[in-house]
């Protein structure tokens, strides 16, 4: 009979270590390149829940059923797609305002922002549906002057009242030219958690993540009057790629 050579590379400890590193790289490093860090916990929870549901169905039916498994897989892939992450790079400029999120422009208008800035501003709003990447980006270079979170309702994020009535977080960035830029993350009808990363006093810039809103939401920008806007209502935009506006100074 055939006797395996004990010195074979397949039995070598070095081979085992190398194989382990390759598997770990494929299962972790590669996934981290495509999956945002905010998705790790929810995805683990969804996976365990779906496995439990399918196990219960199999025990109840007395056999494994392909239909619930396919539905569960499709649902999990949908959630996985929601938490995807794409590293992006954009050129930086003192007066440049870059889009803070993927989605569609739903508002461009002058408005009185009385809650934080206390002045008349130019509002530009981006609505994100559940199929958009929900990472939020820092729209300009500057220093964080204000960070706050306000509990509220969960109206559909495309409605005008969602900016003032829904749960929301606000970040004020003092631009390098001295203008206050308000970025408001607004929860939607499905969204139940807003994550905001910057802290007061922190210097931030274009190409950095501002935060993440889970499952359908909106981001409002409040810019100084005189800002030149480069987008229009209804236009599809991409976070940290589309040029939203140029500040007056």
Coordinates of C-alpha atoms in Angstrom, one line a residue:
X1 CA 0.0 0.0 0.0
X2 CA 0.9 3.7 -0.3
X3 CA 2.5 5.2 2.8
X4 CA 2.5 9.1 3.0
X5 CA 5.9 10.5 3.5
X6 CA 6.0 12.0 7.0
X7 CA 8.2 14.8 5.6
X8 CA 5.6 15.7 3.0
X9 CA 4.8 19.4 2.8
X10 CA 1.1 18.7 3.4
X11 CA 2.1 17.5 6.9
X12 CA 4.6 20.3 7.6
X13 CA 3.7 22.7 10.4
X14 CA 4.8 25.5 8.1
X15 CA 2.3 24.4 5.5
X16 CA -0.5 24.4 8.2
X17 CA 0.4 27.9 9.3
X18 CA 0.5 29.2 5.8
X19 CA -2.9 27.6 5.0
X20 CA -4.3 29.2 8.1
X21 CA -3.0 32.6 7.2
X22 CA -4.5 32.3 3.6
X23 CA -7.9 31.3 5.0
X24 CA -7.9 34.1 7.6
X25 CA -6.9 36.6 4.9
X26 CA -9.7 35.5 2.6
X27 CA -12.3 35.5 5.4
X28 CA -11.3 38.7 7.2
X29 CA -9.0 41.1 5.3
X30 CA -10.9 40.8 2.0
X31 CA -14.3 41.2 3.7
X32 CA -13.1 44.3 5.6
X33 CA -12.3 45.9 2.2
X34 CA -15.9 45.6 1.2
X35 CA -17.9 45.7 4.4
X36 CA -18.2 48.8 6.6
X37 CA -17.3 48.3 10.2
X38 CA -20.9 49.3 11.3
X39 CA -22.2 46.2 9.5
X40 CA -20.2 43.5 11.4
X41 CA -22.6 43.3 14.5
X42 CA -25.9 43.5 12.6
X43 CA -24.7 40.9 10.0
X44 CA -23.7 38.5 12.7
X45 CA -27.1 38.9 14.3
X46 CA -29.0 38.5 11.1
X47 CA -26.9 35.4 10.2
X48 CA -27.6 33.7 13.6
X49 CA -31.3 34.6 13.4
X50 CA -31.7 33.2 9.9
X51 CA -29.8 30.0 10.8
X52 CA -32.1 29.6 13.8
X53 CA -35.2 30.1 11.8
X54 CA -34.1 27.6 9.1
X55 CA -33.1 25.1 11.8
X56 CA -36.6 25.4 13.4
X57 CA -38.3 25.0 10.0
X58 CA -36.2 21.9 9.3
X59 CA -37.0 20.4 12.7
X60 CA -40.7 21.2 12.4
X61 CA -40.9 19.9 8.8
X62 CA -38.7 16.9 9.5
X63 CA -36.5 17.7 6.5
X64 CA -34.4 20.6 5.1
X65 CA -36.4 23.0 3.0
X66 CA -34.7 24.8 0.1
X67 CA -37.3 27.6 -0.2
X68 CA -36.8 29.2 3.2
X69 CA -33.0 28.8 2.8
X70 CA -33.0 30.6 -0.6
X71 CA -35.2 33.4 0.9
X72 CA -32.9 33.7 3.9
X73 CA -29.9 33.9 1.7
X74 CA -31.4 36.6 -0.5
X75 CA -32.4 38.6 2.6
X76 CA -28.9 38.2 4.0
X77 CA -27.3 39.3 0.7
X78 CA -29.5 42.4 0.7
X79 CA -28.4 43.4 4.2
X80 CA -24.8 42.7 3.2
X81 CA -25.2 45.0 0.2
X82 CA -26.6 47.7 2.5
X83 CA -23.4 47.7 4.6
X84 CA -21.0 47.6 1.7
X85 CA -18.1 50.1 1.8
X86 CA -16.1 51.6 -1.1
X87 CA -13.0 53.6 -0.3
X88 CA -13.1 56.8 -2.2
X89 CA -10.6 59.7 -2.8
X90 CA -11.4 63.2 -3.8
X91 CA -9.3 66.3 -4.4
X92 CA -9.4 68.8 -1.6
X93 CA -9.9 72.6 -1.7
X94 CA -10.5 75.4 0.8
X95 CA -13.9 76.4 -0.7
X96 CA -15.0 73.0 -2.0
X97 CA -18.1 71.2 -0.7
X98 CA -18.2 67.5 -1.6
X99 CA -21.4 65.4 -1.5
X100 CA -21.8 63.8 2.0
X101 CA -23.7 60.7 0.9
X102 CA -24.9 58.5 -2.0
X103 CA -28.5 59.2 -3.1
X104 CA -30.7 61.7 -4.8
X105 CA -30.9 65.5 -4.3
X106 CA -34.4 66.3 -2.9
X107 CA -34.0 69.9 -1.6
X108 CA -32.2 73.0 -2.8
X109 CA -33.6 76.1 -1.1
X110 CA -33.0 79.0 1.2
X111 CA -34.3 78.4 4.7
X112 CA -34.0 79.8 8.3
X113 CA -31.9 77.3 10.3
X114 CA -33.0 78.3 13.8
X115 CA -32.1 75.3 15.9
X116 CA -28.3 75.5 15.7
X117 CA -26.9 78.2 13.4
X118 CA -29.6 80.7 14.0
X119 CA -29.4 82.3 10.5
X120 CA -30.7 82.0 7.0
X121 CA -28.9 79.4 5.0
X122 CA -28.9 77.5 1.7
X123 CA -30.1 73.9 2.3
X124 CA -29.1 71.0 0.1
X125 CA -30.5 67.6 1.0
X126 CA -29.6 64.1 -0.1
X127 CA -32.1 61.3 0.3
X128 CA -30.6 57.7 0.6
X129 CA -32.8 54.7 -0.2
X130 CA -32.1 51.2 1.2
X131 CA -30.0 50.4 -1.9
X132 CA -27.6 53.2 -1.5
X133 CA -24.3 52.9 0.4
X134 CA -25.1 54.5 3.7
X135 CA -21.7 55.8 4.6
X136 CA -21.6 59.6 5.4
X137 CA -18.6 61.7 4.4
X138 CA -17.1 64.9 5.7
X139 CA -18.1 67.5 3.1
X140 CA -15.2 70.0 3.6
X141 CA -12.0 70.7 5.4
X142 CA -12.2 72.4 8.7
X143 CA -12.6 72.1 12.5
X144 CA -15.6 70.5 14.4
X145 CA -17.4 73.2 16.5
X146 CA -20.6 71.3 17.5
X147 CA -21.9 67.8 17.7
X148 CA -25.3 66.9 19.0
X149 CA -28.0 64.2 18.8
X150 CA -31.8 64.9 19.0
X151 CA -34.4 62.2 19.6
X152 CA -37.5 62.4 17.4
X153 CA -39.9 60.7 15.1
X154 CA -39.3 58.3 12.2
X155 CA -41.1 59.9 9.3
X156 CA -40.1 59.0 5.8
X157 CA -36.8 60.8 5.2
X158 CA -37.9 62.3 1.9
X159 CA -40.5 64.5 3.6
X160 CA -39.6 68.1 4.4
X161 CA -40.7 67.8 8.1
X162 CA -38.2 65.0 8.6
X163 CA -35.4 67.5 8.9
X164 CA -36.9 69.0 12.1
X165 CA -39.2 66.3 13.4
X166 CA -37.2 63.0 13.0
X167 CA -34.4 61.7 15.1
X168 CA -31.2 63.4 13.9
X169 CA -27.6 64.2 14.6
X170 CA -25.9 67.6 13.8
X171 CA -22.3 68.4 13.1
X172 CA -21.0 72.0 12.6
X173 CA -17.7 72.3 10.7
X174 CA -15.9 75.6 10.6
X175 CA -14.4 75.7 7.2
X176 CA -10.9 76.8 6.5
X177 CA -12.4 80.1 5.1
X178 CA -14.3 80.7 8.3
X179 CA -17.8 79.6 7.2
X180 CA -20.0 77.4 9.5
X181 CA -21.2 74.3 7.6
X182 CA -24.0 72.3 9.3
X183 CA -24.3 68.6 8.4
X184 CA -27.5 67.0 9.7
X185 CA -27.9 63.2 9.6
X186 CA -31.6 62.4 9.6
X187 CA -33.1 59.0 10.4
X188 CA -35.9 57.7 8.1
X189 CA -38.9 55.5 8.5
X190 CA -36.7 52.4 8.6
X191 CA -33.5 53.8 10.1
X192 CA -33.2 53.3 13.8
X193 CA -29.6 54.3 14.5
X194 CA -27.4 57.2 13.6
X195 CA -23.6 56.9 14.1
X196 CA -21.5 60.1 14.1
X197 CA -17.7 59.9 14.4
X198 CA -16.2 63.4 14.8
X199 CA -15.8 65.2 18.2
X200 CA -15.7 68.9 19.0
X201 CA -12.3 70.4 18.4
X202 CA -11.3 67.7 15.9
X203 CA -9.8 68.7 12.6
X204 CA -11.5 66.9 9.7
X205 CA -11.2 66.9 6.0
X206 CA -12.6 65.6 2.7
X207 CA -12.1 61.8 2.2
X208 CA -12.9 61.1 5.9
X209 CA -16.0 59.3 7.1
X210 CA -18.5 61.4 9.1
X211 CA -20.7 58.6 10.2
X212 CA -23.3 56.0 9.1
X213 CA -27.1 55.8 9.1
X214 CA -28.6 52.4 9.1
X215 CA -31.4 51.5 6.7
X216 CA -32.8 54.5 4.7
X217 CA -32.2 58.1 5.6
X218 CA -31.2 61.6 4.6
X219 CA -28.4 64.1 5.0
X220 CA -29.0 67.9 5.0
X221 CA -26.3 70.4 4.3
X222 CA -26.8 74.0 5.5
X223 CA -24.4 76.3 3.6
X224 CA -23.9 80.1 3.8
X225 CA -25.9 82.3 1.4
X226 CA -23.9 83.1 -1.7
X227 CA -22.7 79.5 -2.1
X228 CA -22.6 78.4 -5.7
X229 CA -24.5 75.1 -6.1
X230 CA -23.4 72.6 -8.8
X231 CA -26.3 70.1 -8.5
X232 CA -30.0 70.2 -9.2
X233 CA -33.1 68.6 -7.6
X234 CA -33.6 65.0 -8.7
X235 CA -30.0 64.4 -9.6
X236 CA -28.2 61.2 -8.5
X237 CA -25.1 61.9 -6.5
X238 CA -22.3 59.9 -4.9
X239 CA -20.7 60.6 -1.5
X240 CA -17.1 62.0 -1.7
X241 CA -17.3 62.1 -5.5
X242 CA -19.9 64.6 -6.6
X243 CA -19.0 68.3 -6.2
X244 CA -22.0 69.8 -4.4
X245 CA -21.0 73.5 -4.1
X246 CA -18.3 76.1 -3.9
X247 CA -18.3 78.4 -0.8
X248 CA -18.4 82.2 -1.3
X249 CA -15.0 82.6 0.4

